[in-house]
mmCIF file of N, CA, C and O in Angstrom:
data_model
loop_
_atom_site.group_PDB
_atom_site.id
_atom_site.type_symbol
_atom_site.label_atom_id
_atom_site.label_comp_id
_atom_site.label_asym_id
_atom_site.label_seq_id
_atom_site.Cartn_x
_atom_site.Cartn_y
_atom_site.Cartn_z
ATOM 1 N N MET A 12 -21.619 -12.934 -32.135
ATOM 2 C CA MET A 12 -20.717 -13.558 -31.191
ATOM 3 C C MET A 12 -19.398 -12.776 -31.095
ATOM 4 O O MET A 12 -18.876 -12.600 -30.008
ATOM 5 N N LEU A 13 -18.900 -12.348 -32.233
ATOM 6 C CA LEU A 13 -17.663 -11.580 -32.249
ATOM 7 C C LEU A 13 -17.840 -10.263 -31.503
ATOM 8 O O LEU A 13 -16.950 -9.838 -30.765
ATOM 9 N N LYS A 14 -19.003 -9.631 -31.649
ATOM 10 C CA LYS A 14 -19.280 -8.378 -30.960
ATOM 11 C C LYS A 14 -19.283 -8.588 -29.443
ATOM 12 O O LYS A 14 -18.740 -7.774 -28.692
ATOM 13 N N LEU A 15 -19.872 -9.674 -28.977
ATOM 14 C CA LEU A 15 -19.894 -9.990 -27.544
ATOM 15 C C LEU A 15 -18.479 -10.218 -27.023
ATOM 16 O O LEU A 15 -18.091 -9.702 -25.978
ATOM 17 N N PHE A 16 -17.687 -10.979 -27.755
ATOM 18 C CA PHE A 16 -16.302 -11.246 -27.374
ATOM 19 C C PHE A 16 -15.504 -9.947 -27.300
ATOM 20 O O PHE A 16 -14.770 -9.703 -26.332
ATOM 21 N N THR A 17 -15.667 -9.087 -28.285
ATOM 22 C CA THR A 17 -14.962 -7.805 -28.304
ATOM 23 C C THR A 17 -15.379 -6.939 -27.121
ATOM 24 O O THR A 17 -14.543 -6.296 -26.488
ATOM 25 N N THR A 18 -16.660 -6.942 -26.802
ATOM 26 C CA THR A 18 -17.155 -6.172 -25.667
ATOM 27 C C THR A 18 -16.558 -6.670 -24.361
ATOM 28 O O THR A 18 -16.135 -5.875 -23.511
ATOM 29 N N ILE A 19 -16.493 -7.977 -24.185
ATOM 30 C CA ILE A 19 -15.917 -8.555 -22.960
ATOM 31 C C ILE A 19 -14.441 -8.209 -22.847
ATOM 32 O O ILE A 19 -13.979 -7.790 -21.783
ATOM 33 N N ILE A 20 -13.691 -8.374 -23.898
ATOM 34 C CA ILE A 20 -12.251 -8.057 -23.885
ATOM 35 C C ILE A 20 -12.038 -6.578 -23.587
ATOM 36 O O ILE A 20 -11.181 -6.211 -22.772
ATOM 37 N N THR A 21 -12.813 -5.724 -24.193
ATOM 38 C CA THR A 21 -12.702 -4.282 -23.948
ATOM 39 C C THR A 21 -13.001 -3.958 -22.487
ATOM 40 O O THR A 21 -12.289 -3.174 -21.857
ATOM 41 N N ALA A 22 -14.027 -4.567 -21.935
ATOM 42 C CA ALA A 22 -14.372 -4.340 -20.522
ATOM 43 C C ALA A 22 -13.248 -4.786 -19.610
ATOM 44 O O ALA A 22 -12.928 -4.119 -18.613
ATOM 45 N N LEU A 23 -12.624 -5.909 -19.916
ATOM 46 C CA LEU A 23 -11.514 -6.391 -19.094
ATOM 47 C C LEU A 23 -10.319 -5.446 -19.167
ATOM 48 O O LEU A 23 -9.678 -5.156 -18.155
ATOM 49 N N ILE A 24 -10.025 -4.944 -20.341
ATOM 50 C CA ILE A 24 -8.896 -4.024 -20.503
ATOM 51 C C ILE A 24 -9.165 -2.717 -19.767
ATOM 52 O O ILE A 24 -8.294 -2.190 -19.081
ATOM 53 N N VAL A 25 -10.369 -2.199 -19.881
ATOM 54 C CA VAL A 25 -10.710 -0.935 -19.229
ATOM 55 C C VAL A 25 -10.708 -1.079 -17.716
ATOM 56 O O VAL A 25 -10.246 -0.207 -16.989
ATOM 57 N N SER A 26 -11.205 -2.203 -17.208
ATOM 58 C CA SER A 26 -11.281 -2.375 -15.758
ATOM 59 C C SER A 26 -9.905 -2.573 -15.136
ATOM 60 O O SER A 26 -9.716 -2.255 -13.970
ATOM 61 N N GLY A 27 -8.956 -3.102 -15.872
ATOM 62 C CA GLY A 27 -7.590 -3.216 -15.379
ATOM 63 C C GLY A 27 -7.366 -4.356 -14.419
ATOM 64 O O GLY A 27 -6.693 -5.307 -14.739
ATOM 65 N N CYS A 28 -7.893 -4.296 -13.230
ATOM 66 C CA CYS A 28 -7.642 -5.306 -12.214
ATOM 67 C C CYS A 28 -8.899 -6.117 -11.944
ATOM 68 O O CYS A 28 -10.005 -5.596 -11.940
ATOM 69 N N ALA A 29 -8.689 -7.388 -11.714
ATOM 70 C CA ALA A 29 -9.809 -8.260 -11.408
ATOM 71 C C ALA A 29 -10.072 -8.291 -9.918
ATOM 72 O O ALA A 29 -11.200 -8.367 -9.484
ATOM 73 N N TYR A 30 -9.011 -8.215 -9.154
ATOM 74 C CA TYR A 30 -9.139 -8.414 -7.718
ATOM 75 C C TYR A 30 -8.163 -7.509 -6.996
ATOM 76 O O TYR A 30 -6.985 -7.476 -7.326
ATOM 77 N N THR A 31 -8.657 -6.761 -6.031
ATOM 78 C CA THR A 31 -7.772 -5.968 -5.177
ATOM 79 C C THR A 31 -8.185 -6.166 -3.728
ATOM 80 O O THR A 31 -9.359 -6.382 -3.422
ATOM 81 N N THR A 32 -7.211 -6.100 -2.869
ATOM 82 C CA THR A 32 -7.460 -6.192 -1.438
ATOM 83 C C THR A 32 -6.442 -5.322 -0.713
ATOM 84 O O THR A 32 -5.323 -5.146 -1.179
ATOM 85 N N GLY A 33 -6.858 -4.771 0.401
ATOM 86 C CA GLY A 33 -5.968 -3.944 1.202
ATOM 87 C C GLY A 33 -6.067 -2.478 0.856
ATOM 88 O O GLY A 33 -7.030 -2.031 0.241
ATOM 89 N N THR A 34 -5.049 -1.752 1.260
ATOM 90 C CA THR A 34 -5.007 -0.308 1.075
ATOM 91 C C THR A 34 -3.840 0.053 0.177
ATOM 92 O O THR A 34 -2.686 -0.166 0.537
ATOM 93 N N GLU A 35 -4.144 0.601 -1.001
ATOM 94 C CA GLU A 35 -3.076 1.056 -1.894
ATOM 95 C C GLU A 35 -2.621 2.432 -1.437
ATOM 96 O O GLU A 35 -3.430 3.350 -1.299
ATOM 97 N N ILE A 36 -1.340 2.564 -1.185
ATOM 98 C CA ILE A 36 -0.770 3.841 -0.763
ATOM 99 C C ILE A 36 -0.109 4.480 -1.978
ATOM 100 O O ILE A 36 0.894 3.994 -2.486
ATOM 101 N N LYS A 37 -0.693 5.561 -2.451
ATOM 102 C CA LYS A 37 -0.176 6.277 -3.618
ATOM 103 C C LYS A 37 1.080 7.066 -3.230
ATOM 104 O O LYS A 37 1.261 7.428 -2.062
ATOM 105 N N PRO A 38 1.955 7.364 -4.198
ATOM 106 C CA PRO A 38 3.159 8.150 -3.906
ATOM 107 C C PRO A 38 2.860 9.495 -3.245
ATOM 108 O O PRO A 38 3.606 9.946 -2.378
ATOM 109 N N GLN A 39 1.742 10.125 -3.622
ATOM 110 C CA GLN A 39 1.397 11.426 -3.041
ATOM 111 C C GLN A 39 1.150 11.291 -1.531
ATOM 112 O O GLN A 39 1.508 12.183 -0.762
ATOM 113 N N ALA A 40 0.539 10.188 -1.117
ATOM 114 C CA ALA A 40 0.296 9.967 0.309
ATOM 115 C C ALA A 40 1.613 9.728 1.034
ATOM 116 O O ALA A 40 1.827 10.242 2.139
ATOM 117 N N MET A 41 2.509 8.951 0.422
ATOM 118 C CA MET A 41 3.818 8.706 1.040
ATOM 119 C C MET A 41 4.574 10.023 1.223
ATOM 120 O O MET A 41 5.237 10.219 2.239
ATOM 121 N N GLU A 42 4.461 10.913 0.253
ATOM 122 C CA GLU A 42 5.159 12.201 0.315
ATOM 123 C C GLU A 42 4.617 13.101 1.425
ATOM 124 O O GLU A 42 5.353 13.922 1.975
ATOM 125 N N GLN A 43 3.341 12.953 1.764
ATOM 126 C CA GLN A 43 2.745 13.779 2.816
ATOM 127 C C GLN A 43 3.267 13.409 4.202
ATOM 128 O O GLN A 43 3.233 14.236 5.115
ATOM 129 N N ILE A 44 3.751 12.192 4.358
ATOM 130 C CA ILE A 44 4.268 11.734 5.644
ATOM 131 C C ILE A 44 5.746 12.102 5.704
ATOM 132 O O ILE A 44 6.555 11.632 4.908
ATOM 133 N N LYS A 45 6.102 12.952 6.652
ATOM 134 C CA LYS A 45 7.469 13.467 6.777
ATOM 135 C C LYS A 45 8.218 12.741 7.895
ATOM 136 O O LYS A 45 7.707 12.622 9.016
ATOM 137 N N LEU A 46 9.429 12.289 7.567
ATOM 138 C CA LEU A 46 10.269 11.619 8.569
ATOM 139 C C LEU A 46 10.611 12.570 9.706
ATOM 140 O O LEU A 46 10.879 13.753 9.480
ATOM 141 N N ASN A 47 10.604 12.040 10.907
ATOM 142 C CA ASN A 47 10.952 12.761 12.133
ATOM 143 C C ASN A 47 10.051 13.978 12.396
ATOM 144 O O ASN A 47 10.411 14.851 13.181
ATOM 145 N N LYS A 48 8.891 14.013 11.735
ATOM 146 C CA LYS A 48 7.969 15.119 11.939
ATOM 147 C C LYS A 48 6.521 14.629 12.058
ATOM 148 O O LYS A 48 5.806 15.022 12.969
ATOM 149 N N SER A 49 6.088 13.793 11.116
ATOM 150 C CA SER A 49 4.719 13.288 11.127
ATOM 151 C C SER A 49 4.498 12.326 12.293
ATOM 152 O O SER A 49 5.413 11.610 12.701
ATOM 153 N N THR A 50 3.274 12.317 12.804
ATOM 154 C CA THR A 50 2.920 11.467 13.948
ATOM 155 C C THR A 50 1.944 10.372 13.507
ATOM 156 O O THR A 50 1.483 10.354 12.367
ATOM 157 N N LYS A 51 1.600 9.508 14.455
ATOM 158 C CA LYS A 51 0.611 8.466 14.188
ATOM 159 C C LYS A 51 -0.697 9.084 13.725
ATOM 160 O O LYS A 51 -1.346 8.578 12.807
ATOM 161 N N SER A 52 -1.092 10.180 14.349
ATOM 162 C CA SER A 52 -2.332 10.866 13.961
ATOM 163 C C SER A 52 -2.266 11.351 12.524
ATOM 164 O O SER A 52 -3.258 11.276 11.786
ATOM 165 N N ASP A 53 -1.107 11.862 12.107
ATOM 166 C CA ASP A 53 -0.944 12.324 10.730
ATOM 167 C C ASP A 53 -1.092 11.170 9.741
ATOM 168 O O ASP A 53 -1.776 11.297 8.725
ATOM 169 N N VAL A 54 -0.447 10.047 10.041
ATOM 170 C CA VAL A 54 -0.528 8.885 9.158
ATOM 171 C C VAL A 54 -1.970 8.386 9.081
ATOM 172 O O VAL A 54 -2.479 8.103 8.000
ATOM 173 N N GLU A 55 -2.636 8.313 10.207
ATOM 174 C CA GLU A 55 -4.023 7.859 10.228
ATOM 175 C C GLU A 55 -4.935 8.818 9.452
ATOM 176 O O GLU A 55 -5.850 8.390 8.749
ATOM 177 N N ARG A 56 -4.679 10.106 9.536
ATOM 178 C CA ARG A 56 -5.476 11.101 8.815
ATOM 179 C C ARG A 56 -5.271 10.973 7.304
ATOM 180 O O ARG A 56 -6.221 11.035 6.526
ATOM 181 N N VAL A 57 -4.029 10.773 6.868
ATOM 182 C CA VAL A 57 -3.711 10.718 5.446
ATOM 183 C C VAL A 57 -4.087 9.370 4.823
ATOM 184 O O VAL A 57 -4.627 9.310 3.723
ATOM 185 N N ILE A 58 -3.805 8.279 5.536
ATOM 186 C CA ILE A 58 -3.937 6.948 4.958
ATOM 187 C C ILE A 58 -5.083 6.140 5.552
ATOM 188 O O ILE A 58 -5.727 5.363 4.864
ATOM 189 N N GLY A 59 -5.334 6.325 6.826
ATOM 190 C CA GLY A 59 -6.361 5.534 7.491
ATOM 191 C C GLY A 59 -5.755 4.658 8.582
ATOM 192 O O GLY A 59 -4.535 4.577 8.734
ATOM 193 N N TYR A 60 -6.638 4.017 9.334
ATOM 194 C CA TYR A 60 -6.197 3.161 10.435
ATOM 195 C C TYR A 60 -5.481 1.933 9.874
ATOM 196 O O TYR A 60 -5.954 1.326 8.917
ATOM 197 N N PRO A 61 -4.352 1.549 10.455
ATOM 198 C CA PRO A 61 -3.591 0.423 9.907
ATOM 199 C C PRO A 61 -4.250 -0.926 10.194
ATOM 200 O O PRO A 61 -4.711 -1.173 11.308
ATOM 201 N N PRO A 62 -4.272 -1.803 9.208
ATOM 202 C CA PRO A 62 -4.824 -3.131 9.435
ATOM 203 C C PRO A 62 -3.906 -4.019 10.279
ATOM 204 O O PRO A 62 -4.365 -4.967 10.903
ATOM 205 N N ARG A 63 -2.608 -3.696 10.282
ATOM 206 C CA ARG A 63 -1.661 -4.485 11.091
ATOM 207 C C ARG A 63 -0.730 -3.538 11.839
ATOM 208 O O ARG A 63 -0.240 -2.565 11.285
ATOM 209 N N LYS A 64 -0.492 -3.881 13.103
ATOM 210 C CA LYS A 64 0.461 -3.138 13.933
ATOM 211 C C LYS A 64 1.370 -4.138 14.642
ATOM 212 O O LYS A 64 0.980 -5.271 14.898
ATOM 213 N N GLN A 65 2.581 -3.677 14.967
ATOM 214 C CA GLN A 65 3.514 -4.515 15.700
ATOM 215 C C GLN A 65 4.335 -3.633 16.634
ATOM 216 O O GLN A 65 4.853 -2.603 16.207
ATOM 217 N N ASN A 66 4.430 -4.043 17.873
ATOM 218 C CA ASN A 66 5.322 -3.344 18.800
ATOM 219 C C ASN A 66 6.747 -3.724 18.457
ATOM 220 O O ASN A 66 7.039 -4.873 18.147
ATOM 221 N N PHE A 67 7.624 -2.726 18.539
ATOM 222 C CA PHE A 67 9.027 -2.938 18.194
ATOM 223 C C PHE A 67 9.869 -2.137 19.170
ATOM 224 O O PHE A 67 9.982 -0.917 19.044
ATOM 225 N N GLY A 68 10.431 -2.809 20.162
ATOM 226 C CA GLY A 68 11.153 -2.103 21.218
ATOM 227 C C GLY A 68 10.189 -1.167 21.915
ATOM 228 O O GLY A 68 9.118 -1.563 22.352
ATOM 229 N N LYS A 69 10.537 0.110 21.988
ATOM 230 C CA LYS A 69 9.653 1.108 22.584
ATOM 231 C C LYS A 69 8.772 1.780 21.534
ATOM 232 O O LYS A 69 7.943 2.612 21.855
ATOM 233 N N GLY A 70 8.951 1.395 20.285
ATOM 234 C CA GLY A 70 8.184 1.992 19.200
ATOM 235 C C GLY A 70 7.134 1.045 18.662
ATOM 236 O O GLY A 70 6.770 0.054 19.292
ATOM 237 N N GLU A 71 6.662 1.389 17.477
ATOM 238 C CA GLU A 71 5.607 0.610 16.849
ATOM 239 C C GLU A 71 5.784 0.657 15.336
ATOM 240 O O GLU A 71 6.305 1.629 14.797
ATOM 241 N N ILE A 72 5.346 -0.394 14.655
ATOM 242 C CA ILE A 72 5.391 -0.452 13.201
ATOM 243 C C ILE A 72 3.969 -0.664 12.697
ATOM 244 O O ILE A 72 3.249 -1.516 13.209
ATOM 245 N N TRP A 73 3.576 0.130 11.695
ATOM 246 C CA TRP A 73 2.271 -0.010 11.063
ATOM 247 C C TRP A 73 2.477 -0.531 9.654
ATOM 248 O O TRP A 73 3.353 -0.067 8.916
ATOM 249 N N TYR A 74 1.628 -1.489 9.262
ATOM 250 C CA TYR A 74 1.702 -2.110 7.945
ATOM 251 C C TYR A 74 0.383 -1.906 7.188
ATOM 252 O O TYR A 74 -0.691 -2.108 7.753
ATOM 253 N N TYR A 75 0.508 -1.546 5.924
ATOM 254 C CA TYR A 75 -0.646 -1.426 5.031
ATOM 255 C C TYR A 75 -0.368 -2.329 3.825
ATOM 256 O O TYR A 75 0.407 -1.975 2.937
ATOM 257 N N ASP A 76 -0.992 -3.496 3.810
ATOM 258 C CA ASP A 76 -0.802 -4.448 2.722
ATOM 259 C C ASP A 76 -1.728 -4.118 1.562
ATOM 260 O O ASP A 76 -2.856 -3.657 1.763
ATOM 261 N N TYR A 77 -1.258 -4.392 0.359
ATOM 262 C CA TYR A 77 -2.066 -4.174 -0.843
ATOM 263 C C TYR A 77 -1.717 -5.228 -1.874
ATOM 264 O O TYR A 77 -0.546 -5.542 -2.100
ATOM 265 N N GLN A 78 -2.762 -5.780 -2.481
ATOM 266 C CA GLN A 78 -2.575 -6.764 -3.547
ATOM 267 C C GLN A 78 -3.561 -6.471 -4.665
ATOM 268 O O GLN A 78 -4.749 -6.226 -4.409
ATOM 269 N N ALA A 79 -3.072 -6.478 -5.897
ATOM 270 C CA ALA A 79 -3.909 -6.302 -7.084
ATOM 271 C C ALA A 79 -3.522 -7.380 -8.083
ATOM 272 O O ALA A 79 -2.355 -7.497 -8.454
ATOM 273 N N ILE A 80 -4.507 -8.164 -8.485
ATOM 274 C CA ILE A 80 -4.283 -9.228 -9.462
ATOM 275 C C ILE A 80 -5.040 -8.850 -10.725
ATOM 276 O O ILE A 80 -6.253 -8.640 -10.692
ATOM 277 N N SER A 81 -4.329 -8.778 -11.830
ATOM 278 C CA SER A 81 -4.894 -8.313 -13.090
ATOM 279 C C SER A 81 -5.677 -9.416 -13.801
ATOM 280 O O SER A 81 -5.329 -10.582 -13.740
ATOM 281 N N TYR A 82 -6.744 -8.992 -14.490
ATOM 282 C CA TYR A 82 -7.466 -9.888 -15.386
ATOM 283 C C TYR A 82 -6.612 -10.242 -16.599
ATOM 284 O O TYR A 82 -6.747 -11.296 -17.186
ATOM 285 N N ILE A 83 -5.795 -9.301 -16.996
ATOM 286 C CA ILE A 83 -5.065 -9.406 -18.252
ATOM 287 C C ILE A 83 -3.775 -10.191 -18.049
ATOM 288 O O ILE A 83 -2.945 -9.820 -17.221
ATOM 289 N N PRO A 84 -3.599 -11.283 -18.785
ATOM 290 C CA PRO A 84 -2.360 -12.050 -18.655
ATOM 291 C C PRO A 84 -1.139 -11.177 -18.961
ATOM 292 O O PRO A 84 -1.171 -10.358 -19.862
ATOM 293 N N PHE A 85 -0.114 -11.350 -18.201
ATOM 294 C CA PHE A 85 1.162 -10.656 -18.374
ATOM 295 C C PHE A 85 1.086 -9.158 -18.110
ATOM 296 O O PHE A 85 2.018 -8.429 -18.400
ATOM 297 N N ALA A 86 -0.023 -8.669 -17.567
ATOM 298 C CA ALA A 86 -0.147 -7.232 -17.272
ATOM 299 C C ALA A 86 0.594 -6.881 -15.986
ATOM 300 O O ALA A 86 0.894 -5.729 -15.743
ATOM 301 N N GLY A 87 0.863 -7.858 -15.175
ATOM 302 C CA GLY A 87 1.586 -7.612 -13.934
ATOM 303 C C GLY A 87 0.641 -7.455 -12.758
ATOM 304 O O GLY A 87 -0.420 -6.854 -12.871
ATOM 305 N N ASN A 88 1.020 -8.033 -11.669
ATOM 306 C CA ASN A 88 0.262 -7.948 -10.431
ATOM 307 C C ASN A 88 1.054 -7.138 -9.423
ATOM 308 O O ASN A 88 2.268 -6.996 -9.551
ATOM 309 N N LYS A 89 0.369 -6.615 -8.415
ATOM 310 C CA LYS A 89 1.038 -5.882 -7.331
ATOM 311 C C LYS A 89 0.823 -6.644 -6.041
ATOM 312 O O LYS A 89 -0.271 -7.120 -5.767
ATOM 313 N N ASN A 90 1.866 -6.739 -5.266
ATOM 314 C CA ASN A 90 1.776 -7.328 -3.938
ATOM 315 C C ASN A 90 2.801 -6.581 -3.093
ATOM 316 O O ASN A 90 3.980 -6.915 -3.107
ATOM 317 N N GLU A 91 2.348 -5.537 -2.408
ATOM 318 C CA GLU A 91 3.269 -4.674 -1.690
ATOM 319 C C GLU A 91 2.727 -4.296 -0.319
ATOM 320 O O GLU A 91 1.533 -4.425 -0.052
ATOM 321 N N THR A 92 3.630 -3.847 0.513
ATOM 322 C CA THR A 92 3.271 -3.390 1.849
ATOM 323 C C THR A 92 3.936 -2.044 2.095
ATOM 324 O O THR A 92 5.140 -1.900 1.888
ATOM 325 N N ALA A 93 3.136 -1.061 2.527
ATOM 326 C CA ALA A 93 3.689 0.216 2.974
ATOM 327 C C ALA A 93 3.933 0.086 4.472
ATOM 328 O O ALA A 93 3.073 -0.397 5.210
ATOM 329 N N VAL A 94 5.123 0.484 4.900
ATOM 330 C CA VAL A 94 5.535 0.307 6.291
ATOM 331 C C VAL A 94 5.912 1.665 6.884
ATOM 332 O O VAL A 94 6.637 2.442 6.259
ATOM 333 N N PHE A 95 5.392 1.918 8.089
ATOM 334 C CA PHE A 95 5.718 3.144 8.819
ATOM 335 C C PHE A 95 6.201 2.746 10.202
ATOM 336 O O PHE A 95 5.496 2.060 10.940
ATOM 337 N N GLU A 96 7.413 3.177 10.545
ATOM 338 C CA GLU A 96 7.980 2.884 11.857
ATOM 339 C C GLU A 96 7.936 4.153 12.709
ATOM 340 O O GLU A 96 8.289 5.234 12.239
ATOM 341 N N PHE A 97 7.500 3.980 13.956
ATOM 342 C CA PHE A 97 7.365 5.098 14.887
ATOM 343 C C PHE A 97 8.273 4.892 16.084
ATOM 344 O O PHE A 97 8.466 3.764 16.549
ATOM 345 N N ASN A 98 8.796 5.992 16.629
ATOM 346 C CA ASN A 98 9.568 5.914 17.863
ATOM 347 C C ASN A 98 8.620 5.914 19.066
ATOM 348 O O ASN A 98 7.399 5.903 18.900
ATOM 349 N N SER A 99 9.169 5.950 20.263
ATOM 350 C CA SER A 99 8.359 5.882 21.486
ATOM 351 C C SER A 99 7.438 7.094 21.655
ATOM 352 O O SER A 99 6.466 7.032 22.399
ATOM 353 N N LYS A 100 7.733 8.181 20.946
ATOM 354 C CA LYS A 100 6.888 9.383 21.025
ATOM 355 C C LYS A 100 5.814 9.409 19.935
ATOM 356 O O LYS A 100 5.063 10.368 19.825
ATOM 357 N N GLY A 101 5.757 8.348 19.113
ATOM 358 C CA GLY A 101 4.750 8.273 18.066
ATOM 359 C C GLY A 101 5.073 9.069 16.822
ATOM 360 O O GLY A 101 4.187 9.421 16.052
ATOM 361 N N VAL A 102 6.366 9.329 16.584
ATOM 362 C CA VAL A 102 6.811 10.095 15.424
ATOM 363 C C VAL A 102 7.416 9.128 14.401
ATOM 364 O O VAL A 102 8.145 8.198 14.764
ATOM 365 N N VAL A 103 7.126 9.352 13.118
ATOM 366 C CA VAL A 103 7.627 8.485 12.050
ATOM 367 C C VAL A 103 9.148 8.597 11.939
ATOM 368 O O VAL A 103 9.682 9.693 11.773
ATOM 369 N N THR A 104 9.829 7.449 12.031
ATOM 370 C CA THR A 104 11.281 7.423 11.872
ATOM 371 C C THR A 104 11.706 6.750 10.573
ATOM 372 O O THR A 104 12.805 6.979 10.083
ATOM 373 N N LYS A 105 10.839 5.907 10.013
ATOM 374 C CA LYS A 105 11.104 5.263 8.720
ATOM 375 C C LYS A 105 9.785 5.084 8.006
ATOM 376 O O LYS A 105 8.741 4.865 8.629
ATOM 377 N N LYS A 106 9.842 5.138 6.676
ATOM 378 C CA LYS A 106 8.688 4.844 5.834
ATOM 379 C C LYS A 106 9.216 4.268 4.527
ATOM 380 O O LYS A 106 10.219 4.723 3.987
ATOM 381 N N TYR A 107 8.555 3.217 4.070
ATOM 382 C CA TYR A 107 8.960 2.604 2.812
ATOM 383 C C TYR A 107 7.896 1.629 2.346
ATOM 384 O O TYR A 107 6.997 1.270 3.095
ATOM 385 N N LYS A 108 8.011 1.231 1.086
ATOM 386 C CA LYS A 108 7.170 0.179 0.534
ATOM 387 C C LYS A 108 8.062 -1.018 0.256
ATOM 388 O O LYS A 108 9.200 -0.859 -0.194
ATOM 389 N N ALA A 109 7.533 -2.203 0.516
ATOM 390 C CA ALA A 109 8.275 -3.430 0.256
ATOM 391 C C ALA A 109 7.390 -4.382 -0.526
ATOM 392 O O ALA A 109 6.159 -4.372 -0.391
ATOM 393 N N ASN A 110 8.016 -5.193 -1.380
ATOM 394 C CA ASN A 110 7.240 -6.215 -2.081
ATOM 395 C C ASN A 110 7.086 -7.421 -1.159
ATOM 396 O O ASN A 110 7.577 -7.407 -0.023
ATOM 397 N N LYS A 111 6.414 -8.463 -1.610
ATOM 398 C CA LYS A 111 6.119 -9.601 -0.754
ATOM 399 C C LYS A 111 7.378 -10.223 -0.141
ATOM 400 O O LYS A 111 7.356 -10.711 0.972
ATOM 401 N N ALA A 112 8.476 -10.167 -0.857
ATOM 402 C CA ALA A 112 9.729 -10.744 -0.353
ATOM 403 C C ALA A 112 10.391 -9.841 0.691
ATOM 404 O O ALA A 112 11.405 -10.200 1.261
ATOM 405 N N GLY A 113 9.830 -8.657 0.925
ATOM 406 C CA GLY A 113 10.387 -7.748 1.913
ATOM 407 C C GLY A 113 11.402 -6.774 1.364
ATOM 408 O O GLY A 113 12.025 -6.034 2.101
ATOM 409 N N ASN A 114 11.583 -6.771 0.048
ATOM 410 C CA ASN A 114 12.538 -5.864 -0.568
ATOM 411 C C ASN A 114 11.952 -4.473 -0.693
ATOM 412 O O ASN A 114 10.826 -4.314 -1.167
ATOM 413 N N PRO A 115 12.696 -3.443 -0.276
ATOM 414 C CA PRO A 115 12.175 -2.072 -0.390
ATOM 415 C C PRO A 115 11.908 -1.685 -1.828
ATOM 416 O O PRO A 115 12.682 -2.014 -2.717
ATOM 417 N N LEU A 116 10.783 -0.990 -2.056
ATOM 418 C CA LEU A 116 10.438 -0.485 -3.383
ATOM 419 C C LEU A 116 10.689 1.001 -3.476
ATOM 420 O O LEU A 116 11.273 1.498 -4.414
ATOM 421 N N THR A 117 10.198 1.757 -2.474
ATOM 422 C CA THR A 117 10.366 3.213 -2.467
ATOM 423 C C THR A 117 10.523 3.686 -1.030
ATOM 424 O O THR A 117 10.170 2.988 -0.090
ATOM 425 N N ASN A 118 11.013 4.885 -0.863
ATOM 426 C CA ASN A 118 11.097 5.512 0.461
ATOM 427 C C ASN A 118 10.122 6.648 0.532
ATOM 428 O O ASN A 118 9.722 7.208 -0.396
#
């Protein structure tokens, strides 16, 4: 019984997350997108098609939500959104990650 319990705990620790949804945007992907240079096509090529879009004035905003809930108590969960704002010509003017409350995490 102890061996089974140890195996289960080890599997949970190794697996890390129990549940993930959305698109996790790694820092390397964020770095590939250049302000005032990268286009919608560039973002789509690097990250993929956005699950959410919003028109904003003459521009557009793309959102990539990501949530990871850990199996391990107190290991910490992630709930963030990567945001890319485009001008009327389809060029990135802002990029950042925000947590669920809308607070910026990184640029």
